[in-house]
mmCIF file of C-alpha atoms and ligand atoms in Angstrom:
data_model
loop_
_atom_site.group_PDB
_atom_site.id
_atom_site.type_symbol
_atom_site.label_atom_id
_atom_site.label_comp_id
_atom_site.label_asym_id
_atom_site.label_seq_id
_atom_site.Cartn_x
_atom_site.Cartn_y
_atom_site.Cartn_z
ATOM 1 C CA MET A 207 2.143 -17.382 -4.281
ATOM 2 C CA LEU A 208 1.796 -15.379 -1.472
ATOM 3 C CA LYS A 209 5.101 -12.679 -0.611
ATOM 4 C CA VAL A 210 4.878 -10.603 1.803
ATOM 5 C CA MET A 211 7.359 -7.726 1.758
ATOM 6 C CA ASN A 212 8.937 -5.838 4.818
ATOM 7 C CA LEU A 213 5.556 -5.744 6.553
ATOM 8 C CA HIS A 214 5.393 -3.456 10.017
ATOM 9 C CA VAL A 215 2.026 -3.232 11.753
ATOM 10 C CA TYR A 216 0.766 -0.310 14.931
ATOM 11 C CA TYR A 217 -1.216 -0.883 17.435
ATOM 12 C CA GLY A 218 -0.947 3.088 18.732
ATOM 13 C CA GLY A 219 2.201 3.012 20.012
ATOM 14 C CA ILE A 220 3.220 -1.462 20.561
ATOM 15 C CA HIS A 221 4.907 -2.258 17.338
ATOM 16 C CA ALA A 222 3.631 -5.971 16.029
ATOM 17 C CA LEU A 223 5.839 -6.608 13.118
ATOM 18 C CA LYS A 224 8.955 -4.636 12.374
ATOM 19 C CA GLY A 225 9.426 -5.223 8.616
ATOM 20 C CA VAL A 226 8.634 -8.916 8.056
ATOM 21 C CA ASN A 227 9.847 -11.337 5.295
ATOM 22 C CA LEU A 228 7.768 -14.070 3.840
ATOM 23 C CA GLU A 229 7.131 -16.024 1.219
ATOM 24 C CA VAL A 230 4.588 -19.092 -0.019
ATOM 25 C CA ASN A 231 4.382 -21.745 -2.764
ATOM 26 C CA GLN A 232 1.805 -22.681 -4.262
ATOM 27 C CA GLY A 233 0.568 -26.498 -2.574
ATOM 28 C CA GLU A 234 3.500 -25.636 0.512
ATOM 29 C CA ILE A 235 2.180 -26.071 4.412
ATOM 30 C CA VAL A 236 4.576 -23.217 5.624
ATOM 31 C CA SER A 237 5.028 -23.133 9.481
ATOM 32 C CA ILE A 238 4.820 -19.464 11.308
ATOM 33 C CA ILE A 239 6.798 -20.745 15.018
ATOM 34 C CA GLY A 240 6.672 -17.918 17.723
ATOM 35 C CA SER A 241 5.995 -17.917 21.496
ATOM 36 C CA ASN A 242 2.788 -15.232 22.920
ATOM 37 C CA GLY A 243 2.756 -12.107 21.794
ATOM 38 C CA ALA A 244 5.739 -12.285 18.210
ATOM 39 C CA GLY A 245 2.960 -11.487 16.269
ATOM 40 C CA LYS A 246 1.950 -14.674 14.216
ATOM 41 C CA SER A 247 -2.255 -13.543 14.710
ATOM 42 C CA THR A 248 -1.060 -9.884 13.443
ATOM 43 C CA LEU A 249 0.631 -11.606 10.604
ATOM 44 C CA LEU A 250 -2.245 -13.871 9.489
ATOM 45 C CA ASN A 251 -4.910 -11.051 11.107
ATOM 46 C CA ALA A 252 -2.733 -8.296 8.151
ATOM 47 C CA ILE A 253 -2.673 -10.639 5.376
ATOM 48 C CA SER A 254 -6.633 -11.519 5.576
ATOM 49 C CA GLY A 255 -7.015 -8.158 5.108
ATOM 50 C CA PHE A 256 -7.988 -7.356 8.841
ATOM 51 C CA LEU A 257 -5.688 -4.767 10.087
ATOM 52 C CA LYS A 258 -4.177 -1.869 8.595
ATOM 53 C CA TYR A 259 -0.429 -1.133 7.924
ATOM 54 C CA LYS A 260 1.743 1.229 7.754
ATOM 55 C CA GLU A 261 4.691 -0.230 5.401
ATOM 56 C CA GLY A 262 4.997 -3.231 3.815
ATOM 57 C CA GLU A 263 2.955 -4.717 0.919
ATOM 58 C CA ILE A 264 1.197 -7.621 0.819
ATOM 59 C CA ASN A 265 1.146 -9.257 -2.525
ATOM 60 C CA TYR A 266 -1.255 -12.400 -3.528
ATOM 61 C CA LYS A 267 -0.324 -14.334 -7.070
ATOM 62 C CA ASP A 268 1.004 -10.816 -8.341
ATOM 63 C CA ASN A 269 -1.818 -8.878 -6.284
ATOM 64 C CA LYS A 270 -1.742 -6.169 -3.841
ATOM 65 C CA VAL A 271 -4.092 -7.747 -1.296
ATOM 66 C CA GLY A 272 -5.667 -4.597 0.251
ATOM 67 C CA ASN A 273 -7.633 -4.318 3.383
ATOM 68 C CA ASN A 274 -10.867 -5.817 2.456
ATOM 69 C CA PRO A 275 -11.882 -8.938 3.966
ATOM 70 C CA SER A 276 -14.696 -10.433 1.649
ATOM 71 C CA LYS A 277 -11.782 -9.589 -1.431
ATOM 72 C CA VAL A 278 -9.807 -10.526 0.323
ATOM 73 C CA VAL A 279 -11.787 -14.883 0.567
ATOM 74 C CA LYS A 280 -12.303 -13.732 -3.316
ATOM 75 C CA MET A 281 -8.990 -13.657 -3.768
ATOM 76 C CA GLY A 282 -8.892 -17.226 -2.630
ATOM 77 C CA ILE A 283 -7.074 -16.658 0.475
ATOM 78 C CA CYS A 284 -8.923 -17.794 3.906
ATOM 79 C CA HIS A 285 -8.446 -16.739 7.737
ATOM 80 C CA VAL A 286 -9.554 -20.240 10.598
ATOM 81 C CA PRO A 287 -8.723 -17.460 13.495
ATOM 82 C CA GLU A 288 -7.378 -18.585 16.710
ATOM 83 C CA GLY A 289 -10.513 -19.760 18.886
ATOM 84 C CA ARG A 290 -12.899 -21.329 16.504
ATOM 85 C CA LEU A 291 -15.206 -18.832 16.462
ATOM 86 C CA VAL A 292 -18.073 -20.704 15.432
ATOM 87 C CA PHE A 293 -21.542 -19.023 14.892
ATOM 88 C CA ALA A 294 -22.884 -20.513 18.170
ATOM 89 C CA ASN A 295 -26.518 -20.146 17.868
ATOM 90 C CA LEU A 296 -26.351 -22.039 14.185
ATOM 91 C CA THR A 297 -26.240 -25.198 13.586
ATOM 92 C CA VAL A 298 -23.389 -27.386 11.915
ATOM 93 C CA LYS A 299 -24.333 -27.825 8.763
ATOM 94 C CA ASP A 300 -25.711 -23.746 8.291
ATOM 95 C CA ASN A 301 -22.222 -22.564 9.913
ATOM 96 C CA LEU A 302 -20.239 -24.696 7.038
ATOM 97 C CA ASN A 303 -23.009 -23.201 4.887
ATOM 98 C CA MET A 304 -22.102 -19.682 5.887
ATOM 99 C CA GLY A 305 -18.314 -20.255 4.902
ATOM 100 C CA ALA A 306 -19.606 -20.339 0.841
ATOM 101 C CA TYR A 307 -21.253 -17.527 1.594
ATOM 102 C CA LEU A 308 -19.787 -15.215 -1.622
ATOM 103 C CA ARG A 309 -20.092 -17.663 -3.795
ATOM 104 C CA ASN A 310 -22.957 -18.397 -6.317
ATOM 105 C CA ASP A 311 -22.368 -21.237 -7.518
ATOM 106 C CA LYS A 312 -25.026 -22.936 -5.808
ATOM 107 C CA ASN A 313 -24.255 -26.800 -7.435
ATOM 108 C CA GLY A 314 -20.423 -26.469 -6.314
ATOM 109 C CA ILE A 315 -21.606 -25.464 -3.039
ATOM 110 C CA SER A 316 -23.648 -28.094 -2.203
ATOM 111 C CA GLU A 317 -20.004 -30.933 -3.572
ATOM 112 C CA HIS A 318 -18.073 -28.571 -1.368
ATOM 113 C CA LEU A 319 -20.389 -29.549 0.911
ATOM 114 C CA GLU A 320 -19.767 -33.755 0.645
ATOM 115 C CA LYS A 321 -15.653 -32.781 0.157
ATOM 116 C CA VAL A 322 -15.724 -31.324 3.727
ATOM 117 C CA PHE A 323 -18.104 -34.495 5.111
ATOM 118 C CA ALA A 324 -16.529 -36.626 3.734
ATOM 119 C CA LEU A 325 -12.904 -34.908 5.110
ATOM 120 C CA PHE A 326 -14.720 -34.549 8.626
ATOM 121 C CA PRO A 327 -17.266 -37.280 9.347
ATOM 122 C CA ARG A 328 -18.041 -36.265 12.566
ATOM 123 C CA LEU A 329 -19.314 -32.909 10.766
ATOM 124 C CA LYS A 330 -22.045 -35.371 8.972
ATOM 125 C CA GLU A 331 -23.445 -36.790 12.338
ATOM 126 C CA ARG A 332 -24.402 -33.262 13.797
ATOM 127 C CA GLU A 333 -25.445 -32.130 10.881
ATOM 128 C CA LYS A 334 -28.053 -30.952 12.551
ATOM 129 C CA GLN A 335 -26.364 -30.290 16.196
ATOM 130 C CA ILE A 336 -25.803 -26.601 17.378
ATOM 131 C CA ALA A 337 -22.404 -25.249 17.165
ATOM 132 C CA GLY A 338 -22.504 -24.180 20.618
ATOM 133 C CA THR A 339 -23.175 -27.133 22.538
ATOM 134 C CA LEU A 340 -20.121 -28.863 19.935
ATOM 135 C CA SER A 341 -16.722 -30.251 21.398
ATOM 136 C CA GLY A 342 -13.738 -28.544 21.503
ATOM 137 C CA GLY A 343 -12.728 -30.209 18.928
ATOM 138 C CA GLU A 344 -15.720 -30.949 17.215
ATOM 139 C CA GLN A 345 -15.460 -26.546 16.844
ATOM 140 C CA GLN A 346 -12.416 -26.452 15.433
ATOM 141 C CA MET A 347 -13.226 -29.196 12.685
ATOM 142 C CA LEU A 348 -16.708 -26.951 12.226
ATOM 143 C CA ALA A 349 -14.185 -23.886 12.276
ATOM 144 C CA MET A 350 -11.686 -25.865 9.464
ATOM 145 C CA GLY A 351 -15.068 -27.006 7.236
ATOM 146 C CA ARG A 352 -16.557 -24.090 7.268
ATOM 147 C CA GLY A 353 -12.917 -22.136 5.955
ATOM 148 C CA LEU A 354 -12.869 -25.054 3.572
ATOM 149 C CA MET A 355 -16.566 -23.954 1.986
ATOM 150 C CA SER A 356 -15.423 -20.541 0.415
ATOM 151 C CA ASN A 357 -13.384 -23.217 -1.590
ATOM 152 C CA PRO A 358 -10.060 -21.951 -0.943
ATOM 153 C CA GLU A 359 -6.476 -21.987 -2.767
ATOM 154 C CA ILE A 360 -5.055 -21.128 0.398
ATOM 155 C CA MET A 361 -5.957 -20.960 4.391
ATOM 156 C CA LEU A 362 -4.333 -19.421 6.833
ATOM 157 C CA LEU A 363 -4.668 -21.796 9.944
ATOM 158 C CA ASP A 364 -4.169 -19.934 13.478
ATOM 159 C CA GLU A 365 -3.416 -22.362 16.626
ATOM 160 C CA PRO A 366 -5.913 -24.708 14.828
ATOM 161 C CA SER A 367 -4.301 -26.779 17.922
ATOM 162 C CA LEU A 368 -5.062 -24.919 20.831
ATOM 163 C CA GLY A 369 -6.824 -26.324 23.767
ATOM 164 C CA LEU A 370 -6.949 -29.387 22.708
ATOM 165 C CA ALA A 371 -6.969 -33.407 23.947
ATOM 166 C CA PRO A 372 -3.364 -35.002 22.255
ATOM 167 C CA LEU A 373 -5.161 -36.984 20.695
ATOM 168 C CA LEU A 374 -7.319 -34.859 18.821
ATOM 169 C CA VAL A 375 -4.624 -32.613 18.323
ATOM 170 C CA GLN A 376 -3.157 -35.217 15.928
ATOM 171 C CA THR A 377 -6.049 -35.558 14.080
ATOM 172 C CA VAL A 378 -6.136 -32.387 13.586
ATOM 173 C CA PHE A 379 -2.816 -31.869 12.071
ATOM 174 C CA ASP A 380 -3.541 -35.242 9.851
ATOM 175 C CA ILE A 381 -6.260 -33.532 8.730
ATOM 176 C CA ILE A 382 -4.228 -30.184 7.826
ATOM 177 C CA VAL A 383 -1.829 -32.603 5.749
ATOM 178 C CA ASP A 384 -5.021 -33.742 4.161
ATOM 179 C CA ILE A 385 -6.263 -30.821 3.350
ATOM 180 C CA ARG A 386 -2.876 -29.674 1.614
ATOM 181 C CA LYS A 387 -4.058 -33.523 -0.400
ATOM 182 C CA MET A 388 -6.603 -32.172 -1.719
ATOM 183 C CA GLY A 389 -4.944 -29.460 -3.495
ATOM 184 C CA LYS A 390 -4.910 -26.341 -0.877
ATOM 185 C CA THR A 391 -2.348 -23.964 -0.190
ATOM 186 C CA ILE A 392 -1.328 -24.262 3.926
ATOM 187 C CA LEU A 393 -0.142 -21.069 6.307
ATOM 188 C CA LEU A 394 0.097 -22.261 9.798
ATOM 189 C CA VAL A 395 0.802 -20.718 12.367
ATOM 190 C CA GLU A 396 1.598 -23.082 15.571
ATOM 191 C CA GLN A 397 2.333 -23.390 19.297
ATOM 192 C CA ASN A 398 2.811 -26.215 18.788
ATOM 193 C CA ALA A 399 6.227 -26.765 17.651
ATOM 194 C CA TYR A 400 7.207 -29.797 16.772
ATOM 195 C CA LYS A 401 4.033 -30.643 15.369
ATOM 196 C CA ALA A 402 4.674 -27.555 12.824
ATOM 197 C CA LEU A 403 7.462 -28.744 12.325
ATOM 198 C CA SER A 404 6.760 -32.212 11.355
ATOM 199 C CA ILE A 405 4.244 -31.912 8.809
ATOM 200 C CA ALA A 406 5.928 -28.322 7.235
ATOM 201 C CA ASP A 407 7.704 -28.357 4.090
ATOM 202 C CA ARG A 408 9.479 -24.836 5.082
ATOM 203 C CA ALA A 409 9.369 -22.536 8.343
ATOM 204 C CA TYR A 410 9.320 -19.355 9.830
ATOM 205 C CA VAL A 411 10.221 -18.464 13.474
ATOM 206 C CA LEU A 412 9.140 -15.183 14.916
ATOM 207 C CA GLU A 413 9.970 -13.304 17.457
ATOM 208 C CA GLN A 414 9.049 -10.349 19.159
ATOM 209 C CA GLY A 415 7.604 -9.112 15.592
ATOM 210 C CA LYS A 416 11.028 -10.155 13.251
ATOM 211 C CA ILE A 417 10.888 -13.082 11.882
ATOM 212 C CA SER A 418 14.786 -14.600 13.379
ATOM 213 C CA ALA A 419 15.121 -17.563 10.972
ATOM 214 C CA SER A 420 13.582 -19.147 8.075
ATOM 215 C CA GLY A 421 14.120 -22.666 6.168
ATOM 216 C CA ARG A 422 13.089 -25.961 5.633
ATOM 217 C CA ALA A 423 11.080 -27.488 8.685
ATOM 218 C CA SER A 424 13.120 -30.723 8.940
ATOM 219 C CA GLU A 425 16.712 -27.910 9.132
ATOM 220 C CA ILE A 426 14.623 -25.315 11.933
ATOM 221 C CA ALA A 427 13.798 -28.561 14.124
ATOM 222 C CA ARG A 428 17.732 -29.405 14.279
ATOM 223 C CA ASP A 429 18.825 -26.068 15.321
ATOM 224 C CA PRO A 430 19.946 -26.139 18.206
ATOM 225 C CA LYS A 431 18.792 -22.781 19.034
ATOM 226 C CA ILE A 432 15.040 -23.268 18.156
ATOM 227 C CA GLN A 433 14.791 -26.213 19.538
ATOM 228 C CA GLU A 434 16.144 -25.217 23.267
ATOM 229 C CA ALA A 435 13.091 -22.282 23.129
ATOM 230 C CA TYR A 436 10.719 -24.159 20.709
ATOM 231 C CA LEU A 437 10.957 -27.647 21.310
ATOM 232 C CA GLY A 438 12.959 -28.061 24.953
ATOM 233 C CA SER A 439 9.959 -30.158 26.343
ATOM 234 C CA LYS A 440 9.146 -32.671 23.108
ATOM 235 C CA LYS A 441 12.560 -34.134 23.439
HETATM 236 P P1 LIG B 523 -0.368 -15.929 20.859
HETATM 237 O O1 LIG B 523 0.301 -17.188 20.870
HETATM 238 O O2 LIG B 523 0.411 -15.135 22.214
HETATM 239 O O3 LIG B 523 -1.492 -15.194 20.765
HETATM 240 P P2 LIG B 523 0.546 -14.317 18.453
HETATM 241 O O4 LIG B 523 2.608 -14.581 18.523
HETATM 242 O O5 LIG B 523 -0.443 -14.267 17.746
HETATM 243 O O6 LIG B 523 0.216 -14.527 20.232
HETATM 244 P P3 LIG B 523 -0.373 -11.224 18.756
HETATM 245 O O7 LIG B 523 -1.778 -11.653 19.362
HETATM 246 O O8 LIG B 523 0.174 -11.604 17.289
HETATM 247 O O9 LIG B 523 0.730 -12.431 18.955
HETATM 248 O O10 LIG B 523 0.425 -9.828 20.045
HETATM 249 C C1 LIG B 523 1.631 -9.301 18.662
HETATM 250 C C2 LIG B 523 1.334 -7.978 20.272
HETATM 251 O O11 LIG B 523 0.740 -7.085 19.438
HETATM 252 C C3 LIG B 523 1.369 -8.515 21.446
HETATM 253 O O12 LIG B 523 2.901 -7.473 22.318
HETATM 254 C C4 LIG B 523 0.039 -8.080 21.690
HETATM 255 O O13 LIG B 523 -0.156 -7.722 23.326
HETATM 256 C C5 LIG B 523 0.026 -6.719 21.282
HETATM 257 N N1 LIG B 523 -1.659 -6.936 19.801
HETATM 258 C C6 LIG B 523 -1.950 -8.006 19.856
HETATM 259 N N2 LIG B 523 -3.582 -7.032 19.152
HETATM 260 C C7 LIG B 523 -3.318 -5.676 19.832
HETATM 261 C C8 LIG B 523 -4.839 -4.238 20.088
HETATM 262 N N3 LIG B 523 -5.795 -5.196 19.432
HETATM 263 N N4 LIG B 523 -3.914 -4.470 20.640
HETATM 264 C C9 LIG B 523 -2.936 -3.776 21.009
HETATM 265 N N5 LIG B 523 -2.236 -4.439 21.359
HETATM 266 C C10 LIG B 523 -2.158 -5.917 20.023
#
């Protein structure tokens, strides 16, 4: 479904991605794990058209993905960036409607809103609340819900559990599994390697801009080197 081939990204003199190859198949949850600065967000930003890349190619369903974020959304790819980035001065409901701004199927949009509210009952309770006053966990749910409002086929989730209390971390991972059950495909970037591997079908390990390991998530989780580097605190 999504294919990244030999991707190189530079920030001036910094070579952030050094020939990344990655594939995501329809219906999968694929996790990318890696330490700070490995290039995980850079990879998602390149896929969603926010970054220019000098070398390599990104294909989605055999079509080239270019550097135009709105076109990328129209192709069915939705990126929920790190740090939530909700519209702080708008209500929950208006934030969700913003997620559908490229759609013009009014009935589909309201049907979708109900689905998002079913997935995130907390957002339904708070639909008139100003987004900037939501808790961190609620803002994360809103960012994911807004992403779903574009009716994507694949969601790119960047660190959805970052900064959340343990109970909420579990809720967010449960919701990711529910989103997959809705028929969506998920590419998940996470520092919480333990949880990310526990829900994924396959995983890639990104180290200093290169994929250093890949395979079935359960196998990656059993790899002693990976356990030492990324799962140590969870054993
Ligand atoms: P984290 O888990 O800490 O968010 P990451 O794996 O997502 O890290 P990136 O944010 O993709 O890593 O950064 C990869 C490298 O590129 C880092 O060395 C970072 O400093 C650098 N970098 C990222 N964005 C820029 C930028 N706009 N300008 C210059 N360098 C950048």
